[in-house]
Coordinates of N, CA and C in Angstrom, one line a residue:
D21 N 3.5 29.3 -8.8 CA 2.4 30.3 -8.5 C 1.1 29.6 -8.1
S22 N 0.8 28.6 -8.8 CA -0.5 27.9 -8.5 C -0.5 27.2 -7.1
V23 N 0.7 26.7 -6.8 CA 0.9 26.1 -5.4 C 0.7 27.2 -4.4
K24 N 1.4 28.3 -4.6 CA 1.2 29.4 -3.6 C -0.2 29.8 -3.4
T25 N -0.9 29.9 -4.6 CA -2.3 30.3 -4.5 C -3.1 29.3 -3.7
V26 N -2.9 28.0 -3.9 CA -3.6 26.9 -3.1 C -3.3 27.1 -1.7
L27 N -2.0 27.4 -1.3 CA -1.6 27.4 0.1 C -2.0 28.7 0.8
T28 N -2.6 29.7 0.1 CA -3.0 30.9 0.8 C -4.3 30.7 1.6
S29 N -5.1 29.7 1.2 CA -6.4 29.5 1.9 C -6.2 28.5 3.1
P30 N -6.7 28.9 4.2 CA -6.6 28.1 5.4 C -7.3 26.7 5.2
E31 N -8.4 26.7 4.5 CA -9.2 25.5 4.2 C -8.3 24.5 3.3
N32 N -7.6 25.1 2.3 CA -6.8 24.3 1.5 C -5.6 23.7 2.3
R33 N -5.0 24.5 3.1 CA -3.9 24.1 4.0 C -4.3 22.9 4.8
I34 N -5.5 23.0 5.4 CA -6.0 21.9 6.2 C -6.2 20.6 5.4
L35 N -6.8 20.8 4.2 CA -7.0 19.7 3.3 C -5.7 19.0 2.9
I36 N -4.7 19.8 2.6 CA -3.4 19.3 2.2 C -2.8 18.5 3.4
K37 N -2.9 19.1 4.6 CA -2.4 18.4 5.8 C -3.1 17.0 6.0
R38 N -4.4 17.0 5.8 CA -5.1 15.7 5.9 C -4.7 14.8 4.8
M39 N -4.5 15.3 3.6 CA -4.0 14.4 2.5 C -2.6 13.8 2.8
L40 N -1.8 14.7 3.4 CA -0.4 14.2 3.7 C -0.5 13.1 4.8
I41 N -1.4 13.2 5.8 CA -1.5 12.2 6.8 C -2.0 10.9 6.2
K42 N -3.0 11.0 5.3 CA -3.5 9.8 4.7 C -2.5 9.2 3.8
C43 N -1.8 9.9 3.0 CA -0.7 9.4 2.2 C 0.4 8.7 3.0
A44 N 0.7 9.3 4.1 CA 1.8 8.7 5.0 C 1.3 7.4 5.5
D45 N 0.0 7.3 5.9 CA -0.6 6.1 6.4 C -0.6 5.0 5.5
I46 N -0.8 5.2 4.2 CA -0.9 4.1 3.3 C 0.3 4.1 2.3
S47 N 1.4 4.7 2.6 CA 2.5 4.9 1.6 C 3.4 3.7 1.4
N48 N 3.1 2.6 2.1 CA 4.1 1.5 2.0 C 4.6 1.2 0.5
P49 N 3.6 1.1 -0.5 CA 4.1 0.8 -1.8 C 5.0 1.9 -2.4
C50 N 5.2 3.0 -1.7 CA 6.1 4.1 -2.3 C 7.4 4.1 -1.6
R51 N 7.7 3.1 -0.7 CA 9.0 3.0 0.0 C 10.0 2.2 -0.9
P52 N 11.2 2.3 -0.6 CA 12.2 1.5 -1.3 C 11.8 0.0 -1.2
M53 N 12.1 -0.8 -2.2 CA 11.6 -2.1 -2.3 C 11.7 -3.0 -1.0
E54 N 12.9 -3.1 -0.5 CA 13.1 -3.9 0.7 C 12.2 -3.5 1.9
Q55 N 12.1 -2.2 2.1 CA 11.2 -1.8 3.1 C 9.7 -2.1 2.8
C56 N 9.4 -1.9 1.5 CA 8.0 -2.3 1.1 C 7.7 -3.7 1.3
I57 N 8.6 -4.6 1.0 CA 8.4 -6.1 1.2 C 8.3 -6.4 2.7
E58 N 9.2 -5.8 3.5 CA 9.2 -6.1 4.9 C 7.8 -5.7 5.5
W59 N 7.4 -4.5 5.2 CA 6.1 -4.0 5.8 C 4.9 -4.6 5.2
A60 N 5.0 -5.1 3.9 CA 3.8 -5.8 3.4 C 3.7 -7.1 4.1
G61 N 4.8 -7.7 4.5 CA 4.8 -9.0 5.3 C 4.2 -8.7 6.7
R62 N 4.6 -7.6 7.3 CA 4.1 -7.3 8.7 C 2.6 -7.0 8.6
I63 N 2.2 -6.2 7.7 CA 0.8 -5.9 7.5 C -0.1 -7.2 7.2
S64 N 0.4 -8.0 6.3 CA -0.3 -9.2 6.0 C -0.4 -10.1 7.2
E65 N 0.6 -10.2 8.0 CA 0.6 -11.1 9.2 C -0.4 -10.5 10.2
E66 N -0.5 -9.2 10.3 CA -1.5 -8.6 11.2 C -2.9 -9.0 10.7
Y67 N -3.2 -8.9 9.4 CA -4.5 -9.3 8.9 C -4.7 -10.8 9.0
F68 N -3.7 -11.6 8.8 CA -3.9 -13.0 8.9 C -4.3 -13.4 10.4
A69 N -3.6 -12.7 11.3 CA -3.9 -13.0 12.7 C -5.4 -12.5 13.1
Q70 N -5.8 -11.4 12.5 CA -7.2 -11.0 12.7 C -8.2 -12.0 12.1
T71 N -7.9 -12.5 10.9 CA -8.8 -13.5 10.3 C -8.8 -14.8 11.1
D72 N -7.6 -15.2 11.6 CA -7.5 -16.4 12.4 C -8.4 -16.3 13.7
E73 N -8.3 -15.1 14.3 CA -9.0 -14.9 15.5 C -10.5 -14.8 15.3
E74 N -10.9 -14.2 14.2 CA -12.4 -14.1 13.8 C -12.9 -15.5 13.6
K75 N -12.2 -16.4 12.9 CA -12.6 -17.7 12.7 C -12.7 -18.5 14.0
R76 N -11.6 -18.3 14.9 CA -11.6 -19.0 16.2 C -12.8 -18.7 17.0
Q77 N -13.2 -17.4 17.0 CA -14.3 -17.0 17.8 C -15.7 -17.2 17.1
G78 N -15.7 -17.7 15.9 CA -16.9 -17.9 15.2 C -17.6 -16.6 14.7
L79 N -16.7 -15.5 14.6 CA -17.2 -14.2 14.1 C -17.2 -14.1 12.6
P80 N -18.0 -13.2 12.1 CA -17.8 -13.0 10.6 C -16.4 -12.6 10.3
V81 N -15.9 -13.1 9.2 CA -14.5 -12.7 8.7 C -14.6 -11.4 7.9
V82 N -14.0 -10.4 8.4 CA -14.0 -9.1 7.8 C -13.3 -9.0 6.5
M83 N -12.1 -9.7 6.5 CA -11.3 -9.7 5.3 C -11.0 -11.1 4.8
P84 N -11.9 -11.8 4.2 CA -11.7 -13.2 3.8 C -10.5 -13.4 2.9
V85 N -10.1 -12.4 2.2 CA -8.9 -12.5 1.3 C -7.7 -12.8 2.1
F86 N -7.7 -12.4 3.4 CA -6.5 -12.6 4.3 C -6.6 -13.9 5.1
D87 N -7.0 -15.0 4.4 CA -6.9 -16.3 5.0 C -5.5 -16.8 4.7
R88 N -4.7 -17.1 5.7 CA -3.3 -17.4 5.5 C -3.1 -18.6 4.6
N89 N -4.1 -19.5 4.5 CA -4.0 -20.7 3.7 C -4.2 -20.5 2.2
T90 N -4.9 -19.4 1.9 CA -5.2 -19.1 0.5 C -4.8 -17.8 -0.1
C91 N -4.3 -16.9 0.8 CA -4.0 -15.5 0.4 C -2.8 -15.5 -0.6
S92 N -2.9 -14.7 -1.6 CA -1.7 -14.3 -2.4 C -1.3 -12.9 -2.0
I93 N -0.2 -12.8 -1.3 CA 0.3 -11.5 -0.9 C 0.5 -10.6 -2.2
P94 N 1.2 -11.1 -3.2 CA 1.3 -10.3 -4.4 C 0.0 -9.7 -5.0
K95 N -1.0 -10.6 -5.0 CA -2.3 -10.1 -5.5 C -2.9 -9.1 -4.6
S96 N -2.8 -9.2 -3.3 CA -3.3 -8.2 -2.4 C -2.6 -6.9 -2.5
Q97 N -1.3 -6.9 -2.8 CA -0.5 -5.7 -2.9 C -0.9 -5.0 -4.3
I98 N -1.0 -5.8 -5.3 CA -1.4 -5.3 -6.6 C -2.8 -4.6 -6.5
S99 N -3.7 -5.3 -5.9 CA -5.1 -4.7 -5.7 C -5.0 -3.4 -4.9
F100 N -4.3 -3.4 -3.8 CA -4.2 -2.2 -3.0 C -3.6 -1.1 -3.8
I101 N -2.5 -1.3 -4.5 CA -1.9 -0.3 -5.4 C -2.9 0.2 -6.4
D102 N -3.6 -0.7 -7.1 CA -4.5 -0.3 -8.2 C -5.7 0.5 -7.6
Y103 N -6.3 0.1 -6.5 CA -7.5 0.7 -6.0 C -7.3 1.9 -5.1
F104 N -6.2 2.0 -4.4 CA -6.0 3.1 -3.5 C -4.8 4.0 -3.7
I105 N -3.7 3.4 -4.2 CA -2.4 4.2 -4.2 C -2.2 5.0 -5.5
T106 N -2.4 4.3 -6.6 CA -1.9 5.0 -7.9 C -2.6 6.3 -8.1
D107 N -3.9 6.4 -8.1 CA -4.5 7.7 -8.3 C -4.1 8.8 -7.3
M108 N -4.1 8.4 -6.0 CA -3.8 9.3 -5.0 C -2.4 9.9 -5.1
F109 N -1.4 9.0 -5.4 CA -0.1 9.5 -5.4 C 0.2 10.1 -6.8
D110 N -0.5 9.7 -7.8 CA -0.4 10.5 -9.1 C -0.8 12.0 -8.9
A111 N -1.9 12.1 -8.2 CA -2.3 13.5 -7.9 C -1.3 14.2 -7.0
W112 N -0.8 13.6 -6.0 CA 0.1 14.2 -5.1 C 1.4 14.5 -5.9
D113 N 1.9 13.6 -6.7 CA 3.0 13.9 -7.6 C 2.8 15.1 -8.5
A114 N 1.6 15.2 -9.0 CA 1.3 16.4 -9.9 C 1.4 17.7 -9.1
F115 N 1.1 17.6 -7.8 CA 1.1 18.8 -7.0 C 2.5 19.1 -6.5
A116 N 3.2 18.1 -6.1 CA 4.5 18.3 -5.3 C 5.7 17.7 -6.0
D117 N 5.6 17.1 -7.2 CA 6.7 16.6 -8.0 C 7.6 15.6 -7.1
L118 N 7.2 14.4 -7.1 CA 7.9 13.4 -6.3 C 8.4 12.2 -7.1
P119 N 9.4 12.5 -7.9 CA 9.9 11.4 -8.8 C 10.5 10.2 -8.1
N120 N 11.2 10.3 -7.0 CA 11.7 9.2 -6.3 C 10.6 8.3 -5.8
L121 N 9.7 8.9 -5.1 CA 8.5 8.2 -4.6 C 7.8 7.4 -5.7
M122 N 7.6 8.1 -6.8 CA 6.8 7.5 -7.9 C 7.7 6.3 -8.5
Q123 N 9.0 6.5 -8.5 CA 9.8 5.4 -9.0 C 9.7 4.2 -8.1
H124 N 9.8 4.4 -6.8 CA 9.6 3.3 -5.9 C 8.2 2.6 -6.1
L125 N 7.2 3.4 -6.3 CA 5.9 2.8 -6.5 C 5.9 1.9 -7.8
D126 N 6.5 2.4 -8.8 CA 6.5 1.7 -10.1 C 7.4 0.4 -9.9
N127 N 8.5 0.5 -9.2 CA 9.3 -0.7 -9.0 C 8.6 -1.7 -8.2
N128 N 7.9 -1.3 -7.1 CA 7.2 -2.2 -6.3 C 6.1 -2.9 -7.0
F129 N 5.3 -2.1 -7.8 CA 4.2 -2.7 -8.5 C 4.7 -3.8 -9.5
K130 N 5.8 -3.5 -10.1 CA 6.4 -4.5 -11.1 C 6.9 -5.7 -10.3
Y131 N 7.4 -5.5 -9.1 CA 7.9 -6.6 -8.3 C 6.7 -7.6 -8.0
W132 N 5.6 -7.0 -7.5 CA 4.4 -7.8 -7.1 C 3.8 -8.4 -8.3
K133 N 3.8 -7.7 -9.4 CA 3.2 -8.3 -10.7 C 4.1 -9.5 -11.1
G134 N 5.4 -9.4 -11.0 CA 6.3 -10.4 -11.4 C 6.1 -11.7 -10.6
L135 N 5.9 -11.5 -9.3 CA 5.6 -12.7 -8.4 C 4.2 -13.3 -8.8
D136 N 3.3 -12.4 -9.0 CA 1.9 -12.9 -9.4 C 1.9 -13.7 -10.7
E137 N 2.7 -13.1 -11.7 CA 2.8 -13.8 -13.0 C 3.4 -15.2 -12.9
R138 N 4.2 -15.4 -11.9 CA 4.9 -16.7 -11.6 C 4.0 -17.6 -10.7
K139 N 2.8 -17.0 -10.4 CA 1.8 -17.8 -9.6 C 2.3 -18.0 -8.1
L140 N 3.2 -17.1 -7.7 CA 3.7 -17.2 -6.3 C 2.8 -16.4 -5.4
R141 N 2.6 -16.9 -4.2 CA 1.7 -16.2 -3.2 C 2.5 -15.6 -2.1
S142 N 3.8 -15.7 -2.1 CA 4.6 -15.3 -0.9 C 5.2 -13.9 -1.2
L143 N 5.9 -13.4 -0.1 CA 6.6 -12.1 -0.2 C 7.7 -12.1 -1.2
R144 N 8.4 -13.2 -1.3 CA 9.6 -13.3 -2.1 C 9.6 -14.6 -2.9
P145 N 10.4 -14.6 -4.0 CA 10.5 -15.8 -4.8 C 11.3 -16.8 -4.0
P146 N 11.2 -18.1 -4.3 CA 12.0 -19.1 -3.6 C 13.5 -18.9 -4.0
P147 N 14.4 -19.3 -3.1 CA 15.8 -19.0 -3.3 C 16.3 -19.8 -4.5

């Protein structure tokens, strides 16, 4: 009933749609692990290339943490999950009940924490 009440207001429906778009945009940590790892690598490479280009052109570096020589991808993922993802998706889960999505988030967070605890900076542990 409370969901139906929220959805009766046009303003609330617009807000929910905006929230869905934002969640979809930053939802990588909520994907199945292999997809999450793949896309974390792609996103990191994009940021590394941006940092490389900023340095090459003598511009201010917008995201200094994404220096390919010093970046810890696990740390970057842990920070992203802690600062942006957890609260937003906890709220969304309370509204829409998304146990699979939340399980993926938990699994991925534990994966990145495990790499970080081993002092690894890469996407995957060594073979």
